[in-house]
Structure formats: structure tokens, C-alpha cells
PDB file of C-alpha atoms in Angstrom:
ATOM      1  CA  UNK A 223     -11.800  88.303 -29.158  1.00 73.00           C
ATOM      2  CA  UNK A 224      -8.581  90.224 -30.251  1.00 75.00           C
ATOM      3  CA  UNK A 225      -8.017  89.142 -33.793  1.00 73.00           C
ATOM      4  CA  UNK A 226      -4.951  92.230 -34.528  1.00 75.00           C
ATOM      5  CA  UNK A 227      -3.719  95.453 -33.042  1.00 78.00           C
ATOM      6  CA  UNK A 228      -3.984  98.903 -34.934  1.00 76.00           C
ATOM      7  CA  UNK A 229      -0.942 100.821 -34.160  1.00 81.00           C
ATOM      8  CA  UNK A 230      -1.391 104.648 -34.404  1.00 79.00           C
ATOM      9  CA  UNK A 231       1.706 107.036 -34.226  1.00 82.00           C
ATOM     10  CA  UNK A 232       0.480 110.707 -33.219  1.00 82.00           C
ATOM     11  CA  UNK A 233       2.818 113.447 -33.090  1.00 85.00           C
ATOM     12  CA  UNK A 234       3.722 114.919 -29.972  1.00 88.00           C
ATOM     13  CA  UNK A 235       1.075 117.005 -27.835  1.00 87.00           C
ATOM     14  CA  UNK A 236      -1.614 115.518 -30.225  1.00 86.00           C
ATOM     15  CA  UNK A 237      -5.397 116.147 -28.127  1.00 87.00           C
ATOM     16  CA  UNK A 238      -7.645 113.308 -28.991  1.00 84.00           C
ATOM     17  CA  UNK A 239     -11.123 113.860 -28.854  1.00 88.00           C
ATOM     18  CA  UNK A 240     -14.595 111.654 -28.639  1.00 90.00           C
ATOM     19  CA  UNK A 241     -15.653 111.656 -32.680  1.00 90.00           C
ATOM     20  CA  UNK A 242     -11.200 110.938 -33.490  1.00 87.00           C
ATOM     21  CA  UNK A 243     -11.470 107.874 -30.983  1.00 86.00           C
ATOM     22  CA  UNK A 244     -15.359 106.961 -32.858  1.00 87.00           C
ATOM     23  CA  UNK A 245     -13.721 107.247 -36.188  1.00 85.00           C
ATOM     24  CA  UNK A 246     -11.299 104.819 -34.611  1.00 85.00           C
ATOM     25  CA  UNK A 247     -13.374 102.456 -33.843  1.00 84.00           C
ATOM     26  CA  UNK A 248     -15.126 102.369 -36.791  1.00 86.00           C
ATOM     27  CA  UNK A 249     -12.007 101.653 -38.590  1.00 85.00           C
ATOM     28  CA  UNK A 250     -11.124  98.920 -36.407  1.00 85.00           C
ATOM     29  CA  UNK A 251     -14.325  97.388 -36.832  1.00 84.00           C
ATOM     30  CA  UNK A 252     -14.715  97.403 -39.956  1.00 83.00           C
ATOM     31  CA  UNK A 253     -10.926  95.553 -40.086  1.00 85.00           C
ATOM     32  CA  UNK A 254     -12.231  92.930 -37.703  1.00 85.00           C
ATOM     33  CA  UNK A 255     -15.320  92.390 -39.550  1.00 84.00           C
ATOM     34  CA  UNK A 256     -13.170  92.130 -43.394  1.00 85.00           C
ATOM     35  CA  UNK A 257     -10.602  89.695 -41.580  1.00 85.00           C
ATOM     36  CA  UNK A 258     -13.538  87.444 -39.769  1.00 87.00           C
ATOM     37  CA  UNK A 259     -15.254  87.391 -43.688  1.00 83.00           C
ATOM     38  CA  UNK A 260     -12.183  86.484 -44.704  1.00 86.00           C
ATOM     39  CA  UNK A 261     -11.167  83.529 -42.352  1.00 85.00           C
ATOM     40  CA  UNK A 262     -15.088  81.968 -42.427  1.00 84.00           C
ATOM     41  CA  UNK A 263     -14.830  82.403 -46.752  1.00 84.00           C
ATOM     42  CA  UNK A 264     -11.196  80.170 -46.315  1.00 82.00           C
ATOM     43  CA  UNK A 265     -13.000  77.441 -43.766  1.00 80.00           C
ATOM     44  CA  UNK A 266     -16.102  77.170 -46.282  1.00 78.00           C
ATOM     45  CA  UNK A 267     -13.441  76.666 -49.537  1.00 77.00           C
ATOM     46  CA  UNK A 268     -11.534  73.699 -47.084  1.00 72.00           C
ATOM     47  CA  UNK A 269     -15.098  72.652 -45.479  1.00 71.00           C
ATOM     48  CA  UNK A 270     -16.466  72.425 -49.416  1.00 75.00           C
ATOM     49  CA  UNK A 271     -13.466  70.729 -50.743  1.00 71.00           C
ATOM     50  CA  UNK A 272     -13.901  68.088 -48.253  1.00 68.00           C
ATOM     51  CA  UNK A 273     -17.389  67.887 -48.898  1.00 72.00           C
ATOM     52  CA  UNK A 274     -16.679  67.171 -52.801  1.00 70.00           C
ATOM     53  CA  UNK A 275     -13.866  64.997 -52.001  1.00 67.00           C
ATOM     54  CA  UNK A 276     -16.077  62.056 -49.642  1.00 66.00           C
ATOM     55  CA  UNK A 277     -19.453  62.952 -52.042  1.00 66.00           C
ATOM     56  CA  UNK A 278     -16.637  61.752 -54.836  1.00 70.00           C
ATOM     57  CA  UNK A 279     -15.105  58.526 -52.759  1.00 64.00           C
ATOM     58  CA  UNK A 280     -18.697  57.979 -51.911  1.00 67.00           C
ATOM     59  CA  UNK A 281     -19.601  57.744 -55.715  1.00 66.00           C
ATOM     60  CA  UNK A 282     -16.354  55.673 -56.048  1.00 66.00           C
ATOM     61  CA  UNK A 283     -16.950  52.957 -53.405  1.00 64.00           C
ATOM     62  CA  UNK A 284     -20.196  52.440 -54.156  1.00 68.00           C
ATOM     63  CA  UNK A 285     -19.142  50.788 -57.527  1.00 68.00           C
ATOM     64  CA  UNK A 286     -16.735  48.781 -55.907  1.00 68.00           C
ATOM     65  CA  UNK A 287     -17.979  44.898 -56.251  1.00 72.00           C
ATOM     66  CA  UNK A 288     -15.460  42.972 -54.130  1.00 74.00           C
ATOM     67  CA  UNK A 289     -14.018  43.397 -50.745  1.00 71.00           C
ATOM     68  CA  UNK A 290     -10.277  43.469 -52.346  1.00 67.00           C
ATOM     69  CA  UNK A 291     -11.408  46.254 -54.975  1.00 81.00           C
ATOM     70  CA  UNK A 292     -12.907  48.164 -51.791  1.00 85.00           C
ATOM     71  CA  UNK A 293      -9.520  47.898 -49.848  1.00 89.00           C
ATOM     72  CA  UNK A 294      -7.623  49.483 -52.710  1.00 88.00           C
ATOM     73  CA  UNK A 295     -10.220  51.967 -53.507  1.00 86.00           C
ATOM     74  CA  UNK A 296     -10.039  53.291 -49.838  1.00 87.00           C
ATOM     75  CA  UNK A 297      -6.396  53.475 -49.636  1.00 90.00           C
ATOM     76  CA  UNK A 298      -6.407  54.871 -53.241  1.00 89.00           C
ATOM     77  CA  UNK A 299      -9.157  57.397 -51.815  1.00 84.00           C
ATOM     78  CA  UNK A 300      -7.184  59.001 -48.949  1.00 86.00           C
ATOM     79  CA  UNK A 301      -4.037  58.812 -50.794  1.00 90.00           C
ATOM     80  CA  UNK A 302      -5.195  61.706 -53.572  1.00 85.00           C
ATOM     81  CA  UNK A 303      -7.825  63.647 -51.054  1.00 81.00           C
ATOM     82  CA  UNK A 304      -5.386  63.633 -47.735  1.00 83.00           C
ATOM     83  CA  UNK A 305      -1.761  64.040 -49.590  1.00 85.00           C
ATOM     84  CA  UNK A 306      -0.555  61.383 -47.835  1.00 91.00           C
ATOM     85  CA  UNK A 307       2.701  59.563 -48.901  1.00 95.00           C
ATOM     86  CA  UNK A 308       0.938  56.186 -48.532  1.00 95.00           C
ATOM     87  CA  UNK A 309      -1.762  54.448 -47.207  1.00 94.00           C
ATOM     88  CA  UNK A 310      -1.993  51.105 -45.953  1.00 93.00           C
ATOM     89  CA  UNK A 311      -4.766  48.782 -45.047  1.00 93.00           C
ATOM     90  CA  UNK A 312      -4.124  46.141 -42.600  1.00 91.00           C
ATOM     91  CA  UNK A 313      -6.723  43.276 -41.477  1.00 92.00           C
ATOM     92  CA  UNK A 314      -6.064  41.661 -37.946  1.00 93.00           C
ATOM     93  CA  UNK A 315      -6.813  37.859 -37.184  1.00 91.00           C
ATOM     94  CA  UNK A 316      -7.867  37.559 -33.906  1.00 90.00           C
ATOM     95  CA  UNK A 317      -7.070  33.962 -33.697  1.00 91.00           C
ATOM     96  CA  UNK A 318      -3.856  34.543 -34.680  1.00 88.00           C
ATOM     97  CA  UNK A 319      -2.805  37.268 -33.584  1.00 88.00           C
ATOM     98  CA  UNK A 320      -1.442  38.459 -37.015  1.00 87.00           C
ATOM     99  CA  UNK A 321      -1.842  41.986 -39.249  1.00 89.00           C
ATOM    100  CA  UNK A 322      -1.784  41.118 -42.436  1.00 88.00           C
ATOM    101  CA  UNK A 323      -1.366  44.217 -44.677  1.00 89.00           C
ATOM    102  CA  UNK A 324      -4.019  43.566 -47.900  1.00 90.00           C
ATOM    103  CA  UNK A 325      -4.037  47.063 -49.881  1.00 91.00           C
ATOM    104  CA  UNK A 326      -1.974  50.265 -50.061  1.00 92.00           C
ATOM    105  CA  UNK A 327      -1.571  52.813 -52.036  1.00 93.00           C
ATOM    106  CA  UNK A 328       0.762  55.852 -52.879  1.00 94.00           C
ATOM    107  CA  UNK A 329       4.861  55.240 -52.464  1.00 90.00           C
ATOM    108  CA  UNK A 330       5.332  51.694 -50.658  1.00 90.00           C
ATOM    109  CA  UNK A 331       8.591  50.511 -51.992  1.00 87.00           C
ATOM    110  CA  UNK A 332       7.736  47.286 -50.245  1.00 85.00           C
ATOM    111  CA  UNK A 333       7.817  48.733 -47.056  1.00 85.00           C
ATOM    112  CA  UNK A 334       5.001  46.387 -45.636  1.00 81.00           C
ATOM    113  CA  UNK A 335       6.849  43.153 -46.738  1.00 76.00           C
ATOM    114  CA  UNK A 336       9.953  44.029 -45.419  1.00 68.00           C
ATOM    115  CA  UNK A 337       8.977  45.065 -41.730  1.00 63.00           C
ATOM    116  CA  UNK A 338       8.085  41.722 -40.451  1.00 60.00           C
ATOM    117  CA  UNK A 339       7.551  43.608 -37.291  1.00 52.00           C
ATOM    118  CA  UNK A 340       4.005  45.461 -38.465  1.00 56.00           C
ATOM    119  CA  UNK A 341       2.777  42.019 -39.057  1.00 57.00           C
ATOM    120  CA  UNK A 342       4.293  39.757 -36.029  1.00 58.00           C
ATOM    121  CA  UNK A 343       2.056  38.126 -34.316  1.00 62.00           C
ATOM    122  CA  UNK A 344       3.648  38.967 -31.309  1.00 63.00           C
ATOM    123  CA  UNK A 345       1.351  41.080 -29.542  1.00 60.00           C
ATOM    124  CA  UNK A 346       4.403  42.603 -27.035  1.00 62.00           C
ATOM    125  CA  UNK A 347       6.334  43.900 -30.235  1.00 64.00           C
ATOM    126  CA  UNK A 348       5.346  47.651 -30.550  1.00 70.00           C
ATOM    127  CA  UNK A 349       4.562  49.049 -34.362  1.00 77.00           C
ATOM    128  CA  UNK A 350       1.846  51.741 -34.993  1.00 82.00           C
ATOM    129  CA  UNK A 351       0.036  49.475 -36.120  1.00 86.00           C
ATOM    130  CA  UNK A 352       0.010  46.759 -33.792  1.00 85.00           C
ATOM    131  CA  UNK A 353      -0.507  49.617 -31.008  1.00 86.00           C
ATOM    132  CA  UNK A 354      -3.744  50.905 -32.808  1.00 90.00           C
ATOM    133  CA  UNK A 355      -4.627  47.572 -32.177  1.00 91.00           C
ATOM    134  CA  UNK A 356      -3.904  46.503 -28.533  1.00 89.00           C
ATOM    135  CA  UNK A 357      -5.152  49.666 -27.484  1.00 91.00           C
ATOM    136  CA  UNK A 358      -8.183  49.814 -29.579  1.00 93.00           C
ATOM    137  CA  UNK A 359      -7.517  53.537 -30.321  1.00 93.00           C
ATOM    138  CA  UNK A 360      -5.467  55.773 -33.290  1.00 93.00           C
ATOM    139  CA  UNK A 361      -1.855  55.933 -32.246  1.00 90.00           C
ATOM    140  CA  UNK A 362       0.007  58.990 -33.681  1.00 91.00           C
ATOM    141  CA  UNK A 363       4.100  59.258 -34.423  1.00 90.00           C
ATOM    142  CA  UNK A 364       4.437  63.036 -34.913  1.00 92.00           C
ATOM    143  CA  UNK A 365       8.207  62.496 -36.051  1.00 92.00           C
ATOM    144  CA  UNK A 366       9.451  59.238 -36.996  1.00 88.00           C
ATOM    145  CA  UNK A 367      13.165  60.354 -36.471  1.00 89.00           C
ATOM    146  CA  UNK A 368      12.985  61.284 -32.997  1.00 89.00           C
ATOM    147  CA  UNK A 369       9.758  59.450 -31.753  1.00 85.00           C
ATOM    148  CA  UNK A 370      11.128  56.113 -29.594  1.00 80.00           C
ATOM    149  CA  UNK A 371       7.888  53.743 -30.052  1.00 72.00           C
ATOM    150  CA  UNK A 372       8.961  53.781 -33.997  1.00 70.00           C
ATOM    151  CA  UNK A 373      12.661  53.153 -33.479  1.00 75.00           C
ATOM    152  CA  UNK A 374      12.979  49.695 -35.424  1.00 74.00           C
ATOM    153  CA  UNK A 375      11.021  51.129 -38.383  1.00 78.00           C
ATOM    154  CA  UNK A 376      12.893  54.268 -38.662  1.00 83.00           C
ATOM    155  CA  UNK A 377      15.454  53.525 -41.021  1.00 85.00           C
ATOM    156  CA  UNK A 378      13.289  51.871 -43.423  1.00 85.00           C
ATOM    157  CA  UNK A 379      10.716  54.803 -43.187  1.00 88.00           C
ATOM    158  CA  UNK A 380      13.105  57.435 -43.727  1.00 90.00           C
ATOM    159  CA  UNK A 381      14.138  55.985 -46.433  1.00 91.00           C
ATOM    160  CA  UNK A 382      10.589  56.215 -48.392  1.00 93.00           C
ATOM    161  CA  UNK A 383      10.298  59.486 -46.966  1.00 92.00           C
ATOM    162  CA  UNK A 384       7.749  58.870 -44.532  1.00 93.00           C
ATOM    163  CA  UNK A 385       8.250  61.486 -41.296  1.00 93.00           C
ATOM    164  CA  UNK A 386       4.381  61.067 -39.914  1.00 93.00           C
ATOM    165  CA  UNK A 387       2.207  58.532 -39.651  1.00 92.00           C
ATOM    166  CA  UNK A 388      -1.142  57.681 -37.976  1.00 92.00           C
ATOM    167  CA  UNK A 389      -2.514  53.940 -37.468  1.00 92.00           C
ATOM    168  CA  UNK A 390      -6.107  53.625 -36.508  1.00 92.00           C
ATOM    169  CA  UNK A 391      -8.062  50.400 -35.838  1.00 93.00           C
ATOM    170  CA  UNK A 392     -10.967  49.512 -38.023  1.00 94.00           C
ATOM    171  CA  UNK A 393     -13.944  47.655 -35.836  1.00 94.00           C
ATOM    172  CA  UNK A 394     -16.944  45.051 -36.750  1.00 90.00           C
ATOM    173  CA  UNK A 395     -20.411  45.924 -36.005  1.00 89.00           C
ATOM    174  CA  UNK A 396     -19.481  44.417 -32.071  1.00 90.00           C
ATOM    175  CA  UNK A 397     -16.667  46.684 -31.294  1.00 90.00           C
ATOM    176  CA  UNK A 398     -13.736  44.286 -32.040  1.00 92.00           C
ATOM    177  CA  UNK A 399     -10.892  45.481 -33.949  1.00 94.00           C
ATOM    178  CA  UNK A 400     -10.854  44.056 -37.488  1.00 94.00           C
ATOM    179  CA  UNK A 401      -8.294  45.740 -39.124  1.00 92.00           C
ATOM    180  CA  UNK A 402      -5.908  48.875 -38.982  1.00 93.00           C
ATOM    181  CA  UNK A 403      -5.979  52.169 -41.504  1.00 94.00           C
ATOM    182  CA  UNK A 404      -2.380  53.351 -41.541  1.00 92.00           C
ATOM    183  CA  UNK A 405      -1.896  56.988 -43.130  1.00 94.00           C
ATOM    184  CA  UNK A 406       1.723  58.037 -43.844  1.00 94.00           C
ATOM    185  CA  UNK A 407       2.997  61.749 -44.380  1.00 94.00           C
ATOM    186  CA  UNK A 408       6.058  62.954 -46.118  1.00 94.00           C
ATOM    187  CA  UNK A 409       5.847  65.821 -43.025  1.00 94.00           C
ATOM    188  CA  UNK A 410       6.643  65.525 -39.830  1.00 92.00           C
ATOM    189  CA  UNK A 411       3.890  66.575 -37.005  1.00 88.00           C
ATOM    190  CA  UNK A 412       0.392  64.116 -38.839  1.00 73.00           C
TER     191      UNK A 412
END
């Protein structure tokens, strides 16, 4: 796999021979070796920071002693690991038919409160997080100022400073959606 190009200038009429284009070689890969070290030592930093970071939440949630403590601590959790803006924690009533947001953390402004459309109960009125739910999968808005599905929220997002966000349904031990993890970014494209 090409992972750069050596650029040689030569002056004119220069004769190459066999050990010149060896040497050549050699130096190339010896670069490609040096830059593959390189990129593998940056993806075991990231790989161990990641590690630390859920050994840490794991540590964290395991002293949690109610469910209410737990929902903050998990929002809390992926707020300071995942730079997010804020993270919400949604359960859904299947009865119902409502989304009741029970934790966040991170810059909310009462963001959740004052979108009565996250929470309707009207299963045909299209929020992240009501999509994350109807469709039983994570439902991404790359840019909130320019993606359609998030037009109603936009205003009020912008103005927290949310450009990204990412909804995904939490499910019971029988595959039914019980709630809804919503991450927001301060940068466009989650």
C-alpha cells in the first residue's frame, strides 16, 4: 500500500545504476516502515485512552446504587470521555407512546423541556430521538443547520451550540426499545 511518494530531482543526463536504485529503496523503506511505527504508536495512545476511560466509567457505575444515580453517571460518563456538548438520556413508555428525558449532562440550557417535540407522543412527529426509536436503530444528523429531519429543532439547537448529534435506542433483555442515548457535538459531521 502507497503510504507517500519520494520525489528525486537528478540533474540532466544523470545514469542511474542497480546499487543507486537499491540505495533507493532502502531509503524508502525504511520511511514506510518509521511512518507505519508511527501511525500504529498514535492508534495504541487513542486505543489505550479508551481503554482507561470505560476501565474508569466501569469503576464509576459500579458504585452507582440507584437507577437515577446510574442515568446521570452515564450521561456524566460520555460527556467528559467523548467531548460531547451534552448528553441526554431518554426512557420510552411503550404504552404511551412518550420519551421522557430523565438525565443529561454537559450544556442543556433546558433544551429537553422546551422541545415538546422530542417527547410527543406522537409517533408520526420526527425528532432524533423519536426516529432512534421507530426505527429501532442510531439515527445520525451530521449538520443540524442544513439537515431537513431536524428542521423544528434547529433554532433552539443552534442556539446551545449543538451542530451534531446522534440518538440511539437503548433495548431490554427482549429486544424492545427502552429508552434513547442522545449524544450532542458542538461540531458538525458526529
Amino acid at each position: 500500500r502507497v503510504l507517500g511518494v519520494l520525489v528525486l530531482y537528478l540533474q540532466e543526463g544523470h545514469k542511474r545504476d542497480e546499487k543507486e536504485m537499491d540505495f533507493l529503496r532502502a531509503v524508502a523503506n525504511t520511511l514506510a516502515g518509521v511512518i507505519e511505527n508511527k501511525r500504529t504508536e498514535e492508534e495504541l495512545k487513542t486505543d489505550t485512552s479508551e481503554i482507561y476511560a470505560l476501565a474508569s466509567s466501569s469503576n464509576d457505575l459500579s458504585a452507582v446504587t440507584s437507577n437515577e444515580s446510574l442515568y446521570d453517571a452515564v450521561c456524566d460518563f460520555a460527556v467528559r470521555n467523548f467531548e460531547m456538548k451534552m448528553v441526554s438520556l431518554c426512557l420510552f413508555n411503550k404504552k404511551t407512546g412518550e420519551i421522557k428525558p430523565v438525565a443529561y449532562a454537559g450544556h442543556e440550557e433546558d433544551y429537553l423541556s422546551s422541545m415538546k417535540g422530542i417527547c410527543s407522543k406522537d409517533p408520526s412527529v420526527e425528532s432524533p430521538p423519536r426516529a432512534a426509536v421507530n426505527t429501532k436503530s442510531s439515527k445520525i444528523v451530521n449538520d443540524m443547520e442544513t439537515d431537513t429531519s431536524f428542521a423544528f429543532l434547529k433554532e433552539e439547537a443552534l442556539k446551545r451550540g449543538y451542530r451534531s448529534c446522534m440518538t440511539t435506542p437503548l433495548f431490554d433483555s427482549e429486544a424492545e426499545v427502552i429508552g434513547v442515548l442522545g449524544f450532542y457535538s458542538s461540531t458538525p459531521h458526529f
